[in-house]
Short mmCIF file of C-alpha atoms in Angstrom, two decimals:
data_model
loop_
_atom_site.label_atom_id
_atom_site.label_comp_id
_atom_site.label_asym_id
_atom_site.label_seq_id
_atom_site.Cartn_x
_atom_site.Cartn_y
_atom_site.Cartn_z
CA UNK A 225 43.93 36.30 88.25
CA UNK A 226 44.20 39.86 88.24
CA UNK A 227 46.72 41.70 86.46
CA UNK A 228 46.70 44.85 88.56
CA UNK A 229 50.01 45.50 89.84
CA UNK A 230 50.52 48.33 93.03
CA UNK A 231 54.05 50.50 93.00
CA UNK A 232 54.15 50.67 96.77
CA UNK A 233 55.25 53.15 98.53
CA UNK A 234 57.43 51.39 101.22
CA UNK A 235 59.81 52.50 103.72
CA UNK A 236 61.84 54.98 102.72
CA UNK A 237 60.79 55.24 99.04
CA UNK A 238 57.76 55.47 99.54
CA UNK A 239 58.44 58.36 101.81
CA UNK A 240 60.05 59.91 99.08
CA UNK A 241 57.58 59.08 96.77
CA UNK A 242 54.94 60.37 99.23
CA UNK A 243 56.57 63.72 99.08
CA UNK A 244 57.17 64.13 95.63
CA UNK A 245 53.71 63.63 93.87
CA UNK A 246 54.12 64.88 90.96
CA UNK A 247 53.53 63.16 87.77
CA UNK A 248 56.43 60.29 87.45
CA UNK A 249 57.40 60.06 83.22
CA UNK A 250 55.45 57.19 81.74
CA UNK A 251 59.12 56.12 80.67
CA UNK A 252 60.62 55.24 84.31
CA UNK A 253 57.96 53.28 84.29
CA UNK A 254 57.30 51.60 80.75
CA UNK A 255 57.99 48.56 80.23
CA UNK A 256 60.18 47.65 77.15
CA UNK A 257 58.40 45.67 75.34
CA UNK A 258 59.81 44.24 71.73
CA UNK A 259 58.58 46.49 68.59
CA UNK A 260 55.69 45.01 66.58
CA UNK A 261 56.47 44.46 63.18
CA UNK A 262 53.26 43.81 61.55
CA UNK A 263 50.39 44.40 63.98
CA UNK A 264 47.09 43.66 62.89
CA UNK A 265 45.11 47.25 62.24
CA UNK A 266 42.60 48.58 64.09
CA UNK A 267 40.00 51.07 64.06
CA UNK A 268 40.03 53.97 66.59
CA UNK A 269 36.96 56.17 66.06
CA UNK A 270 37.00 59.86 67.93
CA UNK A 271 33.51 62.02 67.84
CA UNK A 272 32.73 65.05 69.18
CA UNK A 273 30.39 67.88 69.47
CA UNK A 274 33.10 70.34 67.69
CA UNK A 275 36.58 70.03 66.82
CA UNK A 276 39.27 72.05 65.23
CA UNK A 277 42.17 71.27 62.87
CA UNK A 278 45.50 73.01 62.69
CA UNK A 279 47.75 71.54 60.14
CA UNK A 280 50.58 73.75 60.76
CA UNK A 281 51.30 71.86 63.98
CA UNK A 282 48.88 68.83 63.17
CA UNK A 283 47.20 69.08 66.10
CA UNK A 284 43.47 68.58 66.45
CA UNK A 285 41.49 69.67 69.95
CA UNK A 286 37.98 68.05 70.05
CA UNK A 287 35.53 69.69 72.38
CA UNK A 288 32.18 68.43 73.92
CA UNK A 289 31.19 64.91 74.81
CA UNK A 290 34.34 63.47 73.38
CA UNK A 291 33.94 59.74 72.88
CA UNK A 292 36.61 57.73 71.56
CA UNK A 293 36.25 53.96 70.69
CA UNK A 294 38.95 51.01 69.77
CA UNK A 295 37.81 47.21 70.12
CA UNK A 296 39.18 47.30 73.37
CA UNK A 297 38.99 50.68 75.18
CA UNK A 298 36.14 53.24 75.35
CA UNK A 299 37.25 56.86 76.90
CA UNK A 300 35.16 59.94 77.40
CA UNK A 301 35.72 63.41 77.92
CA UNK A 302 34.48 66.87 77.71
CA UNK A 303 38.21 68.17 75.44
CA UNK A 304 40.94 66.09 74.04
CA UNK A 305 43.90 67.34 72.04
CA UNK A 306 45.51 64.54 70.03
CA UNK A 307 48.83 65.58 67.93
CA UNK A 308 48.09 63.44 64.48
CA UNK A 309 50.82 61.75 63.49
CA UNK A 310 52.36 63.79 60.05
CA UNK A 311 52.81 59.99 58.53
CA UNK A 312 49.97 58.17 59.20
CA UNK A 313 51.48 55.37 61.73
CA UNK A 314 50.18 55.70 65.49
CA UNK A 315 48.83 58.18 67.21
CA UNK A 316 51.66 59.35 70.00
CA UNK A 317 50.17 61.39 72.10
CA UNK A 318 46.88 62.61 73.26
CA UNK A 319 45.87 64.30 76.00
CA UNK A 320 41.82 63.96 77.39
CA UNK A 321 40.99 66.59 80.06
CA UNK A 322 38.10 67.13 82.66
CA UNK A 323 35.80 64.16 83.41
CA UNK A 324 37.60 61.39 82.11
CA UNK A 325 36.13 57.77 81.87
CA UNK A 326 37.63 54.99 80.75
CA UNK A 327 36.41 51.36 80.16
CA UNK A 328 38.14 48.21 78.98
CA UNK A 329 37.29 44.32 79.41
CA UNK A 330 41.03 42.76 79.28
CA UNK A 331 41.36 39.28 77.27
CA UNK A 332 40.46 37.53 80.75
CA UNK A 333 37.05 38.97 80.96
CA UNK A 334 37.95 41.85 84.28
CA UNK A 335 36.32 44.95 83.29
CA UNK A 336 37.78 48.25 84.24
CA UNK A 337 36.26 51.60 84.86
CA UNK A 338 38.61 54.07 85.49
CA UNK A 339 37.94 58.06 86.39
CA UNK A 340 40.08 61.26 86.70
CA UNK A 341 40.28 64.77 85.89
CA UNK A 342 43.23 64.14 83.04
CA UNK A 343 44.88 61.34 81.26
CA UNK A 344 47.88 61.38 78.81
CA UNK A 345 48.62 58.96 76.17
CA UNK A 346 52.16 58.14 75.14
CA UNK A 347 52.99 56.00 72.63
CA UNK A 348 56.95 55.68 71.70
CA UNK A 349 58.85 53.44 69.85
CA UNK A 350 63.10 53.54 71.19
CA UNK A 351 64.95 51.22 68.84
CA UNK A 352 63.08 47.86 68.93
CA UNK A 353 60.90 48.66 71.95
CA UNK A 354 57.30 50.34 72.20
CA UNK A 355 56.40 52.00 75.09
CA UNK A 356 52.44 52.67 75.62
CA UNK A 357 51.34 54.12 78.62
CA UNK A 358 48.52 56.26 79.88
CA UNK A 359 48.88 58.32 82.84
CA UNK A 360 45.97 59.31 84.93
CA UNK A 361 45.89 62.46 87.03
CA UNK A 362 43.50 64.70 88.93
CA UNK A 363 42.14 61.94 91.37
CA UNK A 364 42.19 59.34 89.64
CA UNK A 365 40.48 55.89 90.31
CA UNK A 366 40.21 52.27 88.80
CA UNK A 367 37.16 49.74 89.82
CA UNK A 368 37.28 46.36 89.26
CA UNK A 369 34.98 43.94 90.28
CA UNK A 370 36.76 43.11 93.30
CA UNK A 371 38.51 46.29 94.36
CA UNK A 372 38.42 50.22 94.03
CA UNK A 373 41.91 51.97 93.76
CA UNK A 374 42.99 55.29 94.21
CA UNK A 375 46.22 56.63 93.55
CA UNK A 376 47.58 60.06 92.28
CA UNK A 377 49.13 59.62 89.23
CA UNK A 378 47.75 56.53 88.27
CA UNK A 379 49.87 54.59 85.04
CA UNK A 380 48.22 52.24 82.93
CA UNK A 381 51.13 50.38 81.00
CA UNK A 382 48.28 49.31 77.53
CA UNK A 383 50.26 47.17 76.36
CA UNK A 384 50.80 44.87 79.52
CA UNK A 385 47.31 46.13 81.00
CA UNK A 386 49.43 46.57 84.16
CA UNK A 387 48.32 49.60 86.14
CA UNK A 388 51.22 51.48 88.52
CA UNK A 389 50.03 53.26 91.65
CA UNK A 390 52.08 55.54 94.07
CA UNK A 391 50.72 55.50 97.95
CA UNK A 392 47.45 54.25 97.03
CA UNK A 393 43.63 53.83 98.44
CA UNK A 394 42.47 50.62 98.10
CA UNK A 395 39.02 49.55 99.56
CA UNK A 396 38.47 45.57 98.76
CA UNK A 397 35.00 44.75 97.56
CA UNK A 398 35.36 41.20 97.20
CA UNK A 399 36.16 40.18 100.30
CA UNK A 400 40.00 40.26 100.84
CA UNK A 401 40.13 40.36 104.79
CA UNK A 402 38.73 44.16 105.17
CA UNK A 403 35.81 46.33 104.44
CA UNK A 404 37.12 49.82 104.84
CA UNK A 405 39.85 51.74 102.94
CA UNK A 406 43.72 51.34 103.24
CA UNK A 407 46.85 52.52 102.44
CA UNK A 408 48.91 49.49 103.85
CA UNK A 409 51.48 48.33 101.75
CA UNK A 410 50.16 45.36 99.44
CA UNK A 411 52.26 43.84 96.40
CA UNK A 412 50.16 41.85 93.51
CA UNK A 413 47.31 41.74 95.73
CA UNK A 414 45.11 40.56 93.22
CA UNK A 415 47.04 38.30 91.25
CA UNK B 248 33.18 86.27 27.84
CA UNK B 249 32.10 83.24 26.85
CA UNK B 250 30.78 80.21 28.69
CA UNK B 251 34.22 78.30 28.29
CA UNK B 252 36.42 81.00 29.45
CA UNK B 253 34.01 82.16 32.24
CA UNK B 254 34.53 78.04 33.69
CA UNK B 255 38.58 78.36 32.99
CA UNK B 256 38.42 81.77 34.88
CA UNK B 257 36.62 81.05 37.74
CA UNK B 258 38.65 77.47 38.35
CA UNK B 259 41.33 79.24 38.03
CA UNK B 260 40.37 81.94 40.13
CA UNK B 261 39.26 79.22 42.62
CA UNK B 262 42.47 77.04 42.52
CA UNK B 263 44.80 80.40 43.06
CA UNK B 264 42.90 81.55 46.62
CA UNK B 265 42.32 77.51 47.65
CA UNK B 266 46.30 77.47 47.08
CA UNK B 267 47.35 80.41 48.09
CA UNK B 268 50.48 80.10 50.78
CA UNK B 269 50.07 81.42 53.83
CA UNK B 270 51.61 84.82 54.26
CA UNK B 271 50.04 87.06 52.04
CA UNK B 272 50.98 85.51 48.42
CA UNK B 273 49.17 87.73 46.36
CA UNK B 274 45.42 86.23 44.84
CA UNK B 275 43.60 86.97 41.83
CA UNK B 276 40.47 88.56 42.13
CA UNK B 277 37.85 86.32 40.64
CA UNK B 278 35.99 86.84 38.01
CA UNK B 279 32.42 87.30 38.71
CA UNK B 280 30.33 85.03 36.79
CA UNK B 281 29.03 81.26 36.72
CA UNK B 282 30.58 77.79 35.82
CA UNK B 283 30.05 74.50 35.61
CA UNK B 284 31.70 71.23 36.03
CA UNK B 285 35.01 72.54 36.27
CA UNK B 286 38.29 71.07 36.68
CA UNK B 287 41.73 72.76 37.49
CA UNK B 288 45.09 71.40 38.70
CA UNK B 289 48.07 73.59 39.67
CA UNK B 290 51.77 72.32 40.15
CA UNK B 291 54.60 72.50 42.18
CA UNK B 292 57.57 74.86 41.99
CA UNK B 293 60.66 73.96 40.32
CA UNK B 294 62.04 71.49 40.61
CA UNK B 295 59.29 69.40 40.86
CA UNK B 296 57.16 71.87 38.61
CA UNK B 297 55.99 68.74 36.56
CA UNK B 298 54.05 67.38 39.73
CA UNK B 299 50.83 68.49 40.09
CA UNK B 300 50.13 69.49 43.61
CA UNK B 301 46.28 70.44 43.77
CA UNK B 302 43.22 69.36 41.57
CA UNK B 303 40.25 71.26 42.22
CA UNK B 304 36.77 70.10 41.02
CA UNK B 305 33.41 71.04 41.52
CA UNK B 306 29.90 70.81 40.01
CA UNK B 307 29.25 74.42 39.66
CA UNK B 308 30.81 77.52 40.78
CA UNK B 309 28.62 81.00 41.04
CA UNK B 310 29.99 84.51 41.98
CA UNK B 311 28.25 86.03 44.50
CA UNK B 312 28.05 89.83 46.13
CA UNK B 313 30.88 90.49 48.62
CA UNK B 314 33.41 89.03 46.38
CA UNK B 315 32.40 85.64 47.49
CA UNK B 316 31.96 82.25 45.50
CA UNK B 317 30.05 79.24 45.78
CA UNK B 318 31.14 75.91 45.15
CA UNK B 319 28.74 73.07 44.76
CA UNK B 320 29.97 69.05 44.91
CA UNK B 321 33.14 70.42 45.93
CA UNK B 322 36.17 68.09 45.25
CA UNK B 323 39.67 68.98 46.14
CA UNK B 324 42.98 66.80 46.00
CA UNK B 325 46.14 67.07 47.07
CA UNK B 326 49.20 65.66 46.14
CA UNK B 327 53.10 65.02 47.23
CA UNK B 328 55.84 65.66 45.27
CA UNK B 329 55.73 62.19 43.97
CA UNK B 330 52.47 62.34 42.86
CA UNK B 331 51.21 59.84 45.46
CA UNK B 332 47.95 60.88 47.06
CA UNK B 333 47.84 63.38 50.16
CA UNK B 334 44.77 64.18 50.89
CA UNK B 335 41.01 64.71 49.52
CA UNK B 336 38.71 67.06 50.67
CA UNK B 337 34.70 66.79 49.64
CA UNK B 338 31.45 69.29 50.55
CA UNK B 339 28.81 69.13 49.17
CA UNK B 340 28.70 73.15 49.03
CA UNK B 341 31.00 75.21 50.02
CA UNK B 342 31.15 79.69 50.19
CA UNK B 343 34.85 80.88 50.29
CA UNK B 344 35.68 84.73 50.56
CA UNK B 345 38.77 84.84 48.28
CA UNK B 346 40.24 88.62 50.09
CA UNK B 347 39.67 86.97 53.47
CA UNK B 348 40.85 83.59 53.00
CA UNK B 349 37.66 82.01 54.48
CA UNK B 350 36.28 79.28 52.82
CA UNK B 351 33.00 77.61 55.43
CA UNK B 352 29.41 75.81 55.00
CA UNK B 353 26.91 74.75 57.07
CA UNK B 354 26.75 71.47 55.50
CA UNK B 355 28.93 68.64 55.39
CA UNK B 356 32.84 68.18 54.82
CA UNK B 357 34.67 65.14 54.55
CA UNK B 358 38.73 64.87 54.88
CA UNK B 359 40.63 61.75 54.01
CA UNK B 360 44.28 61.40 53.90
CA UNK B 361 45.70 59.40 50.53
CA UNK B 362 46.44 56.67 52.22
CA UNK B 363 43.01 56.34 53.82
CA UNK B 364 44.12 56.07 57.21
CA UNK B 365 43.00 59.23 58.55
CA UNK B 366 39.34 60.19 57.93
CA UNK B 367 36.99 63.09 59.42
CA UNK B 368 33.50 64.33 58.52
CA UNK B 369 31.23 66.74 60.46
CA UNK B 370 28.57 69.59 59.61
CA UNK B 371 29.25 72.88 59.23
CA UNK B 372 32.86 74.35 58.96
CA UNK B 373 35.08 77.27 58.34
CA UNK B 374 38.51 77.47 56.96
CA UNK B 375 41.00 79.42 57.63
CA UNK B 376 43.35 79.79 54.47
CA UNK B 377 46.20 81.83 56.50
CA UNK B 378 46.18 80.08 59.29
CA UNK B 379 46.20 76.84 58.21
CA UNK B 380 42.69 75.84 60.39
CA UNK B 381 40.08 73.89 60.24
CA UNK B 382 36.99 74.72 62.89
CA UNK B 383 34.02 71.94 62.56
CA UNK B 384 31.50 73.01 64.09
CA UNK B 385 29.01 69.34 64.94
CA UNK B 386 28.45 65.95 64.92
CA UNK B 387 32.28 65.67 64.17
CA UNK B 388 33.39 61.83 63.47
CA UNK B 389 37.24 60.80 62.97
CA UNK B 390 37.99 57.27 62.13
CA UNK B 391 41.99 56.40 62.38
CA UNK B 392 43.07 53.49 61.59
CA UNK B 393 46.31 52.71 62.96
CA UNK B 394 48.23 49.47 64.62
CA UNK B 395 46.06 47.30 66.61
CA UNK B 396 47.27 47.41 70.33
CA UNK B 397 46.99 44.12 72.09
CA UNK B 398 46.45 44.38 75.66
CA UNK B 399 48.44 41.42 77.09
CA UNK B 400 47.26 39.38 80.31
CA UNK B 401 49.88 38.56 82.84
#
């Protein structure tokens, strides 16, 4: 039922992985997914106490109580710099810094409340596939209604709603066998 | 100077800081007196020196000491070299120092590209003409409208 996916760290990957935390590119792990021609539009709506414009680079920073809304995703933050797109199309990348939230309800009705210090947004089109990712960092964590998941970084693929974890903390709160925290090795546990 | 050429000289005067490049292109000093519903356009360079490139517009436009000038029902427009529509800017009132390149209010601005895909509005702001930058300074609100993304259950 679930769509959450772990990236375990097992055996010797995940030994590797384990030792080299740092933040893996959204594109190792993107999936390719085929180009949209003719999406329907949307609305994404950004407010802030204060912001600031520079058209030279066409880059706007928006500081205190950041809030941005889509019909599917609510994030908040106290700064987010977002590099506006010098066409018009999609927004490719933003970055939201110090006490990120983030909510979404997927199309099956699981809500997800995720919380970290950072998270990037990516948003690439390569020939006829989009890649849309979100990276988490800065302890990040995802609660569902049946589980709480740490992981550092943490990779939410949007488009697939699949999230990626390296070596991460999972403590079951809907009964899967154990009460208490682990880092065991667990693939698709909630699907 | 007469009502008619006080409005042509201070739109003018206007339009030359609003579009001055940055880098230190030199700007006209304004004029100092008082006009009303005013209108001014300025063009491109060669070879597109046919398209217009700005049209500024505002209800009334006073000189005031300090070599500033205040705009009321501010209206500004921006265009591409093929005419299509860039980008409109609208406050209600606006005070721009012309030698500084500071244009700001405490009231309200609104931005809109052409296309009307990219929107902002806010209270209070300052403009920097040199540097290209926009500070607003509360209640900021951008609405983009952009691609839906689907998130897709698996």
């Amino acid at each position: 039922m679930k769509k959450i996916f772990l990236l375990l760290a097992l055996g010797l990957g995940g030994a590797a992985l384990a030792q080299v935390p740092p933040a893996i590119p959204a594109s190792a792990i993107a999936t390719n997914l085929p180009a949209a021609k003719s999406k329907p539009r949307a609305q994404t709506e950004i407010t802030s106490d204060a912001a600031d414009f520079d058209m030279n680079i066409h880059q706007a920073v928006y500081r205190g109580h950041v809030t941005v809304r889509d019909p599917e995703v609510k994030l908040t933050c106290d700064w987010m710099v977002v590099d506006l797109p010098a066409t018009g199309s999609h927004l490719n990348h933003v970055l939201a810094d110090t006490n990120v939230v983030v909510d979404f309800t997927d199309e099956k009705g699981e809500t997800y409340h995720v919380t970290s210090a950072r998270a990037v947004y990516d948003y690439k089109v390569v020939g006829v596939a989009t890649n849309e990712t979100v990276t988490f960092s800065g302890s990040p964590k995802v609660v569902t209604s049946q589980s709480t998941i740490e992981s550092e970084p943490m990779i939410w693929d949007r488009a697939r709603n699949k999230f990626s974890f390296i070596a991460p903390i999972m403590k079951s709160t809907a009964g899967l066998g154990g009460s208490g925290d682990t880092n065991a090795p667990m693939l698709n546990f909630l699907k | 100077m007469n009502l008619n050429a006080a409005k042509i000289c201070l739109a003018a005067g206007a339009a030359l800081w609003l579009l001055a490049e940055p880098g230190g292109r030199a700007q006209e000093k304004l004029p100092v007196g008082h006009g009303q519903d005013f209108t001014t356009e300025s063009y491109f360079e060669p070879p597109h020196d046919r398209q217009i490139k700005m049209r500024l517009s505002g209800a009334e436009v006073t000189s005031l000491p300090g070599s500033l000038e205040d705009i009321r029902q501010m209206r500004l427009e921006t265009f591409g070299v093929d005419g299509k529509l860039a980008m409109v800017v609208r406050a209600p009132q606006c005070t721009f120092a012309p030698f500084d390149g500071l244009a700001n209010s405490p009231g309200h601005i609104e931005l809109q590209t052409g296309d009307g895909k990219f929107h902002v509005e806010g209270e209070g702001f300052m403009w920097r003409q040199n540097e290209q930058f926009l500070t607003i300074s509360n209640r900021v609100r951008t609405v983009i409208d952009m691609p839906a993304v689907k998130m897709n259950a698996s």
